[in-house]
PDB file of C-alpha atoms in Angstrom:
ATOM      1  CA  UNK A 144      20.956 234.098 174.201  1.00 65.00           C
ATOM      2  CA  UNK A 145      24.416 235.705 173.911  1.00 66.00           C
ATOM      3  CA  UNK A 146      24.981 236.055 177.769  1.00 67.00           C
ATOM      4  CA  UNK A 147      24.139 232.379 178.066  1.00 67.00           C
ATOM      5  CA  UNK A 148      25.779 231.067 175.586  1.00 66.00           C
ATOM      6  CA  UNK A 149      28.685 232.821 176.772  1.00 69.00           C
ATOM      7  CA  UNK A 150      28.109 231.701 180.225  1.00 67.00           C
ATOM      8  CA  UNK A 151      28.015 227.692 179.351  1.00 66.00           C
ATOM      9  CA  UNK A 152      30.961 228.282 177.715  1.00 69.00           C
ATOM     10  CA  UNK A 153      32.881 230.312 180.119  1.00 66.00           C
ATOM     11  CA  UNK A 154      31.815 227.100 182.598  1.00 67.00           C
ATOM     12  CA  UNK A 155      33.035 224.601 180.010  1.00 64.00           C
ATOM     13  CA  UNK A 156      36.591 226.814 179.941  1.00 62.00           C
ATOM     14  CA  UNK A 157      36.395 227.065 183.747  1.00 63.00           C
ATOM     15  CA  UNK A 158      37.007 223.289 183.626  1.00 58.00           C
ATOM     16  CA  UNK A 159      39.536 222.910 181.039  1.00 61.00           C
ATOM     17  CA  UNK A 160      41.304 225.700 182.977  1.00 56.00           C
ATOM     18  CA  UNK A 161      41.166 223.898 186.222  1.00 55.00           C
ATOM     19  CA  UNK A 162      42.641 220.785 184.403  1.00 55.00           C
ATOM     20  CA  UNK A 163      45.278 222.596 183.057  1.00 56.00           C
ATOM     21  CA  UNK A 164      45.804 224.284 186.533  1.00 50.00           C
ATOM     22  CA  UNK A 165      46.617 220.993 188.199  1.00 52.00           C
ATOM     23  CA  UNK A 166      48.938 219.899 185.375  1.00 49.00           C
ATOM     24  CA  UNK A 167      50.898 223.007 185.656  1.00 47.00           C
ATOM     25  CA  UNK A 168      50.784 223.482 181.670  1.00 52.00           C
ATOM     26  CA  UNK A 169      49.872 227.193 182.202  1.00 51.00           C
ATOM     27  CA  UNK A 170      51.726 230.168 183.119  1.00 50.00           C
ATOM     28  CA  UNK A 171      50.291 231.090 186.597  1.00 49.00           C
ATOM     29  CA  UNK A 172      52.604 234.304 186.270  1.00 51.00           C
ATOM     30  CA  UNK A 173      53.031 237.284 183.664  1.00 53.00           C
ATOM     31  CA  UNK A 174      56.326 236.050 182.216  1.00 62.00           C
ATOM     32  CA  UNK A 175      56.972 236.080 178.416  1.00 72.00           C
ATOM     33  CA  UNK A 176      57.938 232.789 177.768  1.00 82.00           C
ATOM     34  CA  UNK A 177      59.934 231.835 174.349  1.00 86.00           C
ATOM     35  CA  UNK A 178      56.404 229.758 173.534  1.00 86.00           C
ATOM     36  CA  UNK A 179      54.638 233.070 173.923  1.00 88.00           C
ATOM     37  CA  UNK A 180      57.761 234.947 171.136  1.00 91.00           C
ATOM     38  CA  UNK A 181      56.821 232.461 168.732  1.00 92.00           C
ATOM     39  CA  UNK A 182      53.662 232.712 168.968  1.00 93.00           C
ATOM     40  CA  UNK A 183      53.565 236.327 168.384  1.00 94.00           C
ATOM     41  CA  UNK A 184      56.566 236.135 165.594  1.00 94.00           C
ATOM     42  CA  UNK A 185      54.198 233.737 163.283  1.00 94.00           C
ATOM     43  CA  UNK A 186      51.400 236.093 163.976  1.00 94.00           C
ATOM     44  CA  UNK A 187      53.468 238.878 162.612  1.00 94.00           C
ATOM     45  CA  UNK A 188      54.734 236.662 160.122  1.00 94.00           C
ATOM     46  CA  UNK A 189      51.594 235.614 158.735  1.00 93.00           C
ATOM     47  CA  UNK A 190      49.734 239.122 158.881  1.00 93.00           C
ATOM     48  CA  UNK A 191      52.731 240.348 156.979  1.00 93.00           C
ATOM     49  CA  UNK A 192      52.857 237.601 154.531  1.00 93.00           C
ATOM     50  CA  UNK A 193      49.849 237.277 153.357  1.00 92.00           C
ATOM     51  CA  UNK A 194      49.508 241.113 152.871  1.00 91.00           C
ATOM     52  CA  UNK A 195      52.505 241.362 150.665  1.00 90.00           C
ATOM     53  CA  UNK A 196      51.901 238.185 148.570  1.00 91.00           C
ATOM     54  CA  UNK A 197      47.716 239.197 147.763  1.00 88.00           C
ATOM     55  CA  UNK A 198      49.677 242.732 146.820  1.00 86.00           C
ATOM     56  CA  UNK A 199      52.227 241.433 144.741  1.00 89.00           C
ATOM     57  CA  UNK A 200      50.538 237.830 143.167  1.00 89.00           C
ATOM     58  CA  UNK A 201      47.466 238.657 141.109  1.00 86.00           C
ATOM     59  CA  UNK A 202      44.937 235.447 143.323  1.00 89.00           C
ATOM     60  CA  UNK A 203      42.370 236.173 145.160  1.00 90.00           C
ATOM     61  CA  UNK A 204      43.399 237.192 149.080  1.00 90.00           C
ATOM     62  CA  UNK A 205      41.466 233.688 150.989  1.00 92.00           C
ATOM     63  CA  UNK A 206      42.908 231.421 148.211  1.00 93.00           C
ATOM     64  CA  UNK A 207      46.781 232.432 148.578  1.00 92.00           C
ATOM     65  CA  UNK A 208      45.375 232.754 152.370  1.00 92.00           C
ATOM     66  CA  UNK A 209      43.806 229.624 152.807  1.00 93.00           C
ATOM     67  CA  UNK A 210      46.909 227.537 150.833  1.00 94.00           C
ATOM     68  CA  UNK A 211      49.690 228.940 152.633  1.00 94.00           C
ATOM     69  CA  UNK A 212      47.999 228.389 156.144  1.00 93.00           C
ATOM     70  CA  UNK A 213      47.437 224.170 154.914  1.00 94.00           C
ATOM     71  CA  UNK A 214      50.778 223.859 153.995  1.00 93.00           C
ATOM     72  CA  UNK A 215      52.339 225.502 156.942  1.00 92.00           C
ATOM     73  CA  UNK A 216      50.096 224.384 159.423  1.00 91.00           C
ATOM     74  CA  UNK A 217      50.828 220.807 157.461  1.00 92.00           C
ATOM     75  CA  UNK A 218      54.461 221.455 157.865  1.00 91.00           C
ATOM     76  CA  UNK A 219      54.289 222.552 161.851  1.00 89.00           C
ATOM     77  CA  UNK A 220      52.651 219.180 163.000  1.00 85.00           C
ATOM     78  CA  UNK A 221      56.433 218.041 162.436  1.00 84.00           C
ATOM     79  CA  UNK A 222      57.801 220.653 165.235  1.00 82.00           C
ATOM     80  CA  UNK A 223      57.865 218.631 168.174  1.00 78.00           C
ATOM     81  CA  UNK A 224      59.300 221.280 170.575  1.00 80.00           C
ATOM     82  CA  UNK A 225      57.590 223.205 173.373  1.00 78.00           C
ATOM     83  CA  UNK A 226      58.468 226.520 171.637  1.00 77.00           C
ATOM     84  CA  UNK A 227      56.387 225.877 168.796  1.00 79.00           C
ATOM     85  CA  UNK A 228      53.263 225.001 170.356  1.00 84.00           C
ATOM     86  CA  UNK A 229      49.998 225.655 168.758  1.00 85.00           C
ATOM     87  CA  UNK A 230      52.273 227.897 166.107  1.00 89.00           C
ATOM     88  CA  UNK A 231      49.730 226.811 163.093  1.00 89.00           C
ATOM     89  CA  UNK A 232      46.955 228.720 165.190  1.00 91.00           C
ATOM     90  CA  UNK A 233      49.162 232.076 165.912  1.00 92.00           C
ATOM     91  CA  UNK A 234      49.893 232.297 162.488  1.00 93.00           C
ATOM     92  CA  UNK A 235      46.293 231.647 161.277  1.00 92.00           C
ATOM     93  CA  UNK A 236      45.292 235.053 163.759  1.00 92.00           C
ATOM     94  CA  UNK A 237      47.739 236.552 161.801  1.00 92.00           C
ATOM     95  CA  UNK A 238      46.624 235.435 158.517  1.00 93.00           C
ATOM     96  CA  UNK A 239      43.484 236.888 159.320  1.00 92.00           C
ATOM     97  CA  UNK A 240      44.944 240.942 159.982  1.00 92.00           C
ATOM     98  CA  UNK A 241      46.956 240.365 156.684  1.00 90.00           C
ATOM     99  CA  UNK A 242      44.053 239.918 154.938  1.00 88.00           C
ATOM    100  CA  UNK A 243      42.563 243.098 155.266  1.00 85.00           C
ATOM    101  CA  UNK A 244      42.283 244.947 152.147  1.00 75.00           C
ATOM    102  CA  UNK A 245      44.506 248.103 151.381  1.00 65.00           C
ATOM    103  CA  UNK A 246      41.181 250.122 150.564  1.00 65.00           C
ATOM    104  CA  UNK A 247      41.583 251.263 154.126  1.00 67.00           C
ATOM    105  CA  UNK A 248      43.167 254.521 154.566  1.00 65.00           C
ATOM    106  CA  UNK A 249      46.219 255.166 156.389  1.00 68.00           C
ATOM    107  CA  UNK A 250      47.131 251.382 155.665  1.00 76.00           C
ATOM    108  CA  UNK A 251      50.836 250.357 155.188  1.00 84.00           C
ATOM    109  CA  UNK A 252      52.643 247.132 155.771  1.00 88.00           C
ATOM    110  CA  UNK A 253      53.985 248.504 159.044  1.00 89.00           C
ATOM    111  CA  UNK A 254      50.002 248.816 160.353  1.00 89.00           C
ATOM    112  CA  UNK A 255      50.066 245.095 159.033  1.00 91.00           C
ATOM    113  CA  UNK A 256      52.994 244.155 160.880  1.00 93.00           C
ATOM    114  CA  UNK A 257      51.583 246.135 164.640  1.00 93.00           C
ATOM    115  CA  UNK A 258      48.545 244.421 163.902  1.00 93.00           C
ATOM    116  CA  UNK A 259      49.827 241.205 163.683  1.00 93.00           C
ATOM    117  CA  UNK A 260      51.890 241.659 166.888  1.00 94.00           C
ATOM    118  CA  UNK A 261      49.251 242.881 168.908  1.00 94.00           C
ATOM    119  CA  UNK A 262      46.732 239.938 167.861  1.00 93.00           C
ATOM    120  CA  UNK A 263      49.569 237.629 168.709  1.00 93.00           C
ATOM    121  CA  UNK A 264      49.862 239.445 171.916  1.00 93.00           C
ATOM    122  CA  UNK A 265      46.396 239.209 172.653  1.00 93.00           C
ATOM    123  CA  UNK A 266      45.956 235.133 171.463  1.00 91.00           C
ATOM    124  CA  UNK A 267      48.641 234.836 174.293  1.00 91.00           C
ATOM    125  CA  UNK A 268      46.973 236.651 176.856  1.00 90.00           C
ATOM    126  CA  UNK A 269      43.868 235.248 176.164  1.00 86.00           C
ATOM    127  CA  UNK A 270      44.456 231.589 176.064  1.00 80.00           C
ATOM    128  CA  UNK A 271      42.231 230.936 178.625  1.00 80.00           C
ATOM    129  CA  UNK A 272      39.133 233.229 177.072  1.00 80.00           C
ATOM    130  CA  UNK A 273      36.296 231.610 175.107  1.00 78.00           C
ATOM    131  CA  UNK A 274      38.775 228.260 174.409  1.00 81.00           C
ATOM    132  CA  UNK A 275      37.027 225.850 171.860  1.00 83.00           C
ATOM    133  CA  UNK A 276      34.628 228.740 170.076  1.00 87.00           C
ATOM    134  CA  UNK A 277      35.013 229.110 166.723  1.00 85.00           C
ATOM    135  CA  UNK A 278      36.337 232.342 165.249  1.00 87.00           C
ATOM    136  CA  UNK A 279      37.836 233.277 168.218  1.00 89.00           C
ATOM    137  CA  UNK A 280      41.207 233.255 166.418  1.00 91.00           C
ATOM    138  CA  UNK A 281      39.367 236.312 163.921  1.00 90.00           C
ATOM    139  CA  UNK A 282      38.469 238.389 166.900  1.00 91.00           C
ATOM    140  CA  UNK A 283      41.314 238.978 168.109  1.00 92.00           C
ATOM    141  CA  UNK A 284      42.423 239.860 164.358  1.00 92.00           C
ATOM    142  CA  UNK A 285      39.536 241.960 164.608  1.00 92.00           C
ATOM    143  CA  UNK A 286      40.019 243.796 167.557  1.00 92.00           C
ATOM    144  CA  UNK A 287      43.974 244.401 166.660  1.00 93.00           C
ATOM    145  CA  UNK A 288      43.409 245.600 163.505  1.00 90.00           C
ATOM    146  CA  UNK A 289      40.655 248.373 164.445  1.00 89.00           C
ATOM    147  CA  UNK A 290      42.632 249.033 167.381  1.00 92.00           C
ATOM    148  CA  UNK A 291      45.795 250.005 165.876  1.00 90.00           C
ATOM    149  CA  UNK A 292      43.573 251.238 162.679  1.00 85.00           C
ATOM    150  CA  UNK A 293      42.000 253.441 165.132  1.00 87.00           C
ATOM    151  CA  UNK A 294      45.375 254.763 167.054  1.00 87.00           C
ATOM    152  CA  UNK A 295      47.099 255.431 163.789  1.00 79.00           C
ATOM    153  CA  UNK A 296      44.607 258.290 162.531  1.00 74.00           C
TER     154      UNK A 296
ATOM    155  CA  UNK B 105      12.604 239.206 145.585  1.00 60.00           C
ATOM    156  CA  UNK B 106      13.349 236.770 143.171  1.00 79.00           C
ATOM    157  CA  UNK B 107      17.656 238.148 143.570  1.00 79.00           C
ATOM    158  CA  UNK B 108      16.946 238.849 147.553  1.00 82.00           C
ATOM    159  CA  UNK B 109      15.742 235.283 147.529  1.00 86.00           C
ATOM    160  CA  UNK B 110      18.651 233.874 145.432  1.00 84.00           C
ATOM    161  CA  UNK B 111      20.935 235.884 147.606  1.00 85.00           C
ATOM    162  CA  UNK B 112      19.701 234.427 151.123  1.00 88.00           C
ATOM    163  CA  UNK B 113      19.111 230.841 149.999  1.00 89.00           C
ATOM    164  CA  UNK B 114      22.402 230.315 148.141  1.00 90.00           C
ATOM    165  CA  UNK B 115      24.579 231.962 151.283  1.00 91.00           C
ATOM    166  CA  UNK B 116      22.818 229.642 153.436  1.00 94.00           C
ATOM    167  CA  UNK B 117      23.991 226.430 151.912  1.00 94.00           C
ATOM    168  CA  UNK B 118      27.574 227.982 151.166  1.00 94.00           C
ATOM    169  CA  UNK B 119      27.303 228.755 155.000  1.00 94.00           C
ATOM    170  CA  UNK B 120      26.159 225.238 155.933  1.00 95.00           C
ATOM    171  CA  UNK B 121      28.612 223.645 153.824  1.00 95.00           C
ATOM    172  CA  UNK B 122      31.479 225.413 154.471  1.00 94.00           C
ATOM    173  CA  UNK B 123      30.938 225.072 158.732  1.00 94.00           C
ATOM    174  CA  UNK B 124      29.744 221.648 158.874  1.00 95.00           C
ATOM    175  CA  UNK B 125      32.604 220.325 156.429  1.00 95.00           C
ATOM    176  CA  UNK B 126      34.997 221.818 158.560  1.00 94.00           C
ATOM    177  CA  UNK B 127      33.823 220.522 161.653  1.00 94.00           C
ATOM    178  CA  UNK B 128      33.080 216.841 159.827  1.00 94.00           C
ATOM    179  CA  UNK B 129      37.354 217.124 158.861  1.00 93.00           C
ATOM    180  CA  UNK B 130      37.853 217.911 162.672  1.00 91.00           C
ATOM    181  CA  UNK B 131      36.149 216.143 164.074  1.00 92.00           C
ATOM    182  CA  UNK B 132      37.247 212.935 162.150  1.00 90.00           C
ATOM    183  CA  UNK B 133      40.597 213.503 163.662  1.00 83.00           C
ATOM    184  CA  UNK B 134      43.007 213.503 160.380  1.00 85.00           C
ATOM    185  CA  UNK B 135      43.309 216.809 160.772  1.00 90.00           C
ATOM    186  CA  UNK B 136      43.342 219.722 163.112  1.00 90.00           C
ATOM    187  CA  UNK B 137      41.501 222.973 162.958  1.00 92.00           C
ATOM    188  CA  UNK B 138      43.500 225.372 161.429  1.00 92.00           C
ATOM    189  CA  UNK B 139      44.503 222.177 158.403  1.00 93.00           C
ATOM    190  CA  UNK B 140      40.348 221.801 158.404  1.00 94.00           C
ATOM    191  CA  UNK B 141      39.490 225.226 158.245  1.00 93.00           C
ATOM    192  CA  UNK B 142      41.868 226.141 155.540  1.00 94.00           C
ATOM    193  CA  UNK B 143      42.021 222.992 153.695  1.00 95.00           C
ATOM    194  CA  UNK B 144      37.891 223.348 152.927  1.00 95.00           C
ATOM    195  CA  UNK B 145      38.329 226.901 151.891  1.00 95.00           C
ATOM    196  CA  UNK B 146      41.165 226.396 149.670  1.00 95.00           C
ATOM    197  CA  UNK B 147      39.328 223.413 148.139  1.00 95.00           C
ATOM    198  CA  UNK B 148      36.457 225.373 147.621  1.00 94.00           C
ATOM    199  CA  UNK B 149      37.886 228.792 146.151  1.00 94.00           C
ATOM    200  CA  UNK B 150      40.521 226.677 143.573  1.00 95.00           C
ATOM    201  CA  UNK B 151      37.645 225.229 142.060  1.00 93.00           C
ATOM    202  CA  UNK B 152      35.191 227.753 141.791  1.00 92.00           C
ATOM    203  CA  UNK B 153      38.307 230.558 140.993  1.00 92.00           C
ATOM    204  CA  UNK B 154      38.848 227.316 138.152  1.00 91.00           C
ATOM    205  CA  UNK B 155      35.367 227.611 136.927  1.00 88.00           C
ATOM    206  CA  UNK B 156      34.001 231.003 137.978  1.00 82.00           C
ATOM    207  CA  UNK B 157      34.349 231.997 134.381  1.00 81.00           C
ATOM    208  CA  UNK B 158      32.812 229.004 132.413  1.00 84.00           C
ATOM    209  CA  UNK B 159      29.837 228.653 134.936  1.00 81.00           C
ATOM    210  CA  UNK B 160      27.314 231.024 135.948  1.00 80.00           C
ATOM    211  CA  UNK B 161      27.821 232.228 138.988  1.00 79.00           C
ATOM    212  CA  UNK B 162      24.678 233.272 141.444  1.00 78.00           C
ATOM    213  CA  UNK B 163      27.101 235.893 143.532  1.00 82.00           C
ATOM    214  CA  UNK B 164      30.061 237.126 142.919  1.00 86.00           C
ATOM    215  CA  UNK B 165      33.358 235.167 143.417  1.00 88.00           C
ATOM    216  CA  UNK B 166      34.635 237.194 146.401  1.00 88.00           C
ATOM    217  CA  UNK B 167      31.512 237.170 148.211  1.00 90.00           C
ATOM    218  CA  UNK B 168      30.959 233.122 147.875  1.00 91.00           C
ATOM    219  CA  UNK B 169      34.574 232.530 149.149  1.00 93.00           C
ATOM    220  CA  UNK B 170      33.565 235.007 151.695  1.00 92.00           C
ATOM    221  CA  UNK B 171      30.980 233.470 152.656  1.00 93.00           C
ATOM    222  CA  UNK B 172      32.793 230.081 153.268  1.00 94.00           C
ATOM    223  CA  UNK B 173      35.880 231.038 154.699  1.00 93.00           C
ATOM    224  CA  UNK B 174      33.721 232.844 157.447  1.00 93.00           C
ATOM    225  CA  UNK B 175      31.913 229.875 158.198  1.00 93.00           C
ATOM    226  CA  UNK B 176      34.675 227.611 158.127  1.00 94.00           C
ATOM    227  CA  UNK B 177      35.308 229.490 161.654  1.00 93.00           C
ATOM    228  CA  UNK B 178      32.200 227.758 163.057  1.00 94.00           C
ATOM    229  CA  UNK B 179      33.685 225.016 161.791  1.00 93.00           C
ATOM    230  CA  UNK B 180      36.172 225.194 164.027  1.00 92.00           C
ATOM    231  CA  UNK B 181      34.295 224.678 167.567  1.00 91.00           C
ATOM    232  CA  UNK B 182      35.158 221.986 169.689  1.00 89.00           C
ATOM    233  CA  UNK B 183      32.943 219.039 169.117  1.00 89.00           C
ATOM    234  CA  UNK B 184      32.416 219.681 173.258  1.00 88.00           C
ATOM    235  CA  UNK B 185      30.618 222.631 172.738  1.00 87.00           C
ATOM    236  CA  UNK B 186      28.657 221.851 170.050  1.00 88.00           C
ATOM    237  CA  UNK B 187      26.824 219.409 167.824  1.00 89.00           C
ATOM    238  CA  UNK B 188      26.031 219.129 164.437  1.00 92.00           C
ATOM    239  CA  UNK B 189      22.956 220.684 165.078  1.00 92.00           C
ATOM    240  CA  UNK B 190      24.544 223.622 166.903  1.00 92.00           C
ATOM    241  CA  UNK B 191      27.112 224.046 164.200  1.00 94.00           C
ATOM    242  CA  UNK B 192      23.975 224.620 161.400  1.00 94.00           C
ATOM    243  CA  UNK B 193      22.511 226.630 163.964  1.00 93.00           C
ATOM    244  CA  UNK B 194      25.381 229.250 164.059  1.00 94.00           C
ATOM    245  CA  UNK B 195      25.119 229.079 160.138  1.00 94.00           C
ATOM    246  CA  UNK B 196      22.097 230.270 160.365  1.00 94.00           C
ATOM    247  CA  UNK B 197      22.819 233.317 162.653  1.00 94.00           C
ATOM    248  CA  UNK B 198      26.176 233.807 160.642  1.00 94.00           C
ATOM    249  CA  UNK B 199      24.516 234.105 157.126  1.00 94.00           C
ATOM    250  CA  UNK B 200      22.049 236.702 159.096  1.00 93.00           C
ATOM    251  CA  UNK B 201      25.498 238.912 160.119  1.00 93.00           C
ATOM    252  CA  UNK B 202      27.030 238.562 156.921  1.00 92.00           C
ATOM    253  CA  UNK B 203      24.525 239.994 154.656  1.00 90.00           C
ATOM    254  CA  UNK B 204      23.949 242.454 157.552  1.00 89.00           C
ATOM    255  CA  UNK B 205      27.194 243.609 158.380  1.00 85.00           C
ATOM    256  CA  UNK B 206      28.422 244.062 154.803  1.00 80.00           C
ATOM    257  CA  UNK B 207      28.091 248.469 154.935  1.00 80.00           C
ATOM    258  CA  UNK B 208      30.392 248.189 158.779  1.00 80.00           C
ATOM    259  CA  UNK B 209      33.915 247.851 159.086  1.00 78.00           C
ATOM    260  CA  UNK B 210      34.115 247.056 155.476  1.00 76.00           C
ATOM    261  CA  UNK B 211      37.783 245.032 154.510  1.00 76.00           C
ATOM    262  CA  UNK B 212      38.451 245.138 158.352  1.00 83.00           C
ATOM    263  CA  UNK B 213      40.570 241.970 158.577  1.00 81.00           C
ATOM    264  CA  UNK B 214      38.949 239.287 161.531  1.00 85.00           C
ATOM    265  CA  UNK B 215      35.748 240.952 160.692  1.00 89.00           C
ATOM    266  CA  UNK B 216      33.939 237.354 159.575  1.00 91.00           C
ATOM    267  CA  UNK B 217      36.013 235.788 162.709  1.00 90.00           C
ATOM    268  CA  UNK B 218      34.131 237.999 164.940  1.00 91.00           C
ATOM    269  CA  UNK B 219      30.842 237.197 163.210  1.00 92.00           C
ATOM    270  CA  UNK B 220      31.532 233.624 163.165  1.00 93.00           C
ATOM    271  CA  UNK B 221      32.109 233.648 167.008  1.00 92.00           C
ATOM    272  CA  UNK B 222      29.364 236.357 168.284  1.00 93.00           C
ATOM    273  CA  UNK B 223      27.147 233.552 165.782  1.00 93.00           C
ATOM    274  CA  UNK B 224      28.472 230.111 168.222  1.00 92.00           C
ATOM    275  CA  UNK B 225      28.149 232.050 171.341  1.00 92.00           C
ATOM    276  CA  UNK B 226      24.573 232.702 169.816  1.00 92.00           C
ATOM    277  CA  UNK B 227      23.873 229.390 168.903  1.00 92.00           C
ATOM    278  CA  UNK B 228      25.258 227.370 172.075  1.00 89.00           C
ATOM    279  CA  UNK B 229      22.805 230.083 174.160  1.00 87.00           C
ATOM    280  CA  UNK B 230      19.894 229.325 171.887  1.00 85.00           C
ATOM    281  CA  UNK B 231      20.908 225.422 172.691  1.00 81.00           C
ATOM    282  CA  UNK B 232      20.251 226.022 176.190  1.00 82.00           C
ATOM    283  CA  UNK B 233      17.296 228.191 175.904  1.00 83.00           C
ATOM    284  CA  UNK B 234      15.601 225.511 174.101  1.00 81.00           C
ATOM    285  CA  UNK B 235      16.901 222.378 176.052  1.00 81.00           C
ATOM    286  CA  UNK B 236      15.654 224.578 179.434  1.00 82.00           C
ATOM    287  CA  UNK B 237      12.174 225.196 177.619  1.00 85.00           C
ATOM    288  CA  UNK B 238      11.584 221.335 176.919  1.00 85.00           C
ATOM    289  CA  UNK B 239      12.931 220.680 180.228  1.00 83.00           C
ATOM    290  CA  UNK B 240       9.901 222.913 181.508  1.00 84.00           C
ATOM    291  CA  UNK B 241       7.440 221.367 179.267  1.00 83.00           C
ATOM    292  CA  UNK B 242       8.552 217.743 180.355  1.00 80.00           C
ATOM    293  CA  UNK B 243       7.747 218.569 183.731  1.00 72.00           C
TER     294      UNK B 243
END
């Protein structure tokens, strides 16, 4: 069920990715561009934030988490330009990686801040992977924080 | 199996709630998916972090929001992709990984972002299994 799920929706992206294609709204070459900066910067930003503040400001982690993310996501609609495209969905992959729980060994805000980074690096380079499926946003969070969790021992 | 009972049942509904909300709010168009996703949660952990200690809760506080930020995630596939029925579907599979999953990569953050989307990929498959087996018994 998993391979065909994955398979109708891998079709479904094939056509979004065709449309996109002809309208020359993706990069067809590996060059960062200052979209791709920002996207990784509110990543960062958001992994980092929402560490510190569940640290410091005695709420639970998904309510400070879930209140900052409405408000700035809120507040982005109002950024008009190119270079802040899809910003509210960057910084919710980072949201995600900051709200991992300092129970972990080895864990410092500079882990936080990598992991960030590198989810934001990967929600750029995979902008064309599983487009539409929820949670794909926490995966990458996922994947960046074990990764770097992993490298770091 | 009274508690294992309570357990099961009550993640369910916080499951179901929490996904189909999220994809009612974005799919209505006033807001996108990131503004639905968080807006349910934080509606839903204010008032139970409000009330958790006047009412009885059945789990415990950080488990419920949990629960619902998870499947808020669901909540966030594209109406083109799946249905309402789809959407409780993945609920379904998602409640089955959370209670699960609980003992691996505990505090990992993206860990219920991974279950949430290993539980759409499961439930748009299942979609297709099932549309393919009527097909064949239509025939």
């Amino acid at each position: 069920m998993v391979l065909v799920g994955y398979y109708e929706i891998h079709k479904l992206n094939d056509v979004k990715i065709a449309y996109r294609l002809e309208h020359h709204t993706i990069h067809q070459n590996i060059s960062l561009g200052i979209n791709d900066v920002v996207l990784i910067g509110a990543s960062t930003l958001g992994a980092v934030t929402i560490f510190e503040l569940a640290h410091t400001i005695n709420l639970p982690t998904i309510l400070l988490a879930s209140g900052i993310t409405f408000i700035l996501s809120t507040l982005s609609i109002k950024l008009k330009h190119s270079a802040f495209k899809s910003i509210d969905f960057a910084f919710y992959a980072g949201v995600f990686v900051g709200t991992t729980s300092s129970v972990i060994p080895h864990l410092s805000l500079a882990h936080i801040a990598l992991s960030g980074a590198l989810a934001g690096v990967l929600y750029v380079l995979s902008q064309n992977v599983l487009i539409g499926v929820g949670g794909r946003l926490g995966t990458f969070a996922f994947i960046a924080v074990w990764l770097i969790d992993t490298l770091w021992r | 199996m009274n508690e294992t009972l309570i357990l099961w049942s009550t993640l369910l509904v916080i499951t179901l709630a929490g996904s189909l909300s999220t994809f009612w709010l974005d799919t209505t168009g006033h807001f996108n998916k990131v503004q639905a996703s968080s807006l349910t949660t934080f509606l839903f952990s204010a008032i139970l972090y409000l009330f958790h200690n006047t009412i009885p809760l059945p789990l415990t506080y950080p488990l419920l929001t949990a629960a619902w930020f998870g499947s808020s995630f669901i909540g966030m596939t594209t109406s083109k992709i799946a249905s309402y029925k789809t959407i409780a579907l993945a609920s379904i599979v998602f409640t089955l990984l959370f209670l699960t999953g609980q003992t691996y990569f505990k505090s990992f953050g993206g860990k219920l972002g991974l279950m949430a989307c290993i539980a759409v990929v499961v439930a748009v498959g299942g979609d297709l299994v099932k549309k393919y087996w009527n097909s064949l018994l239509n025939k």
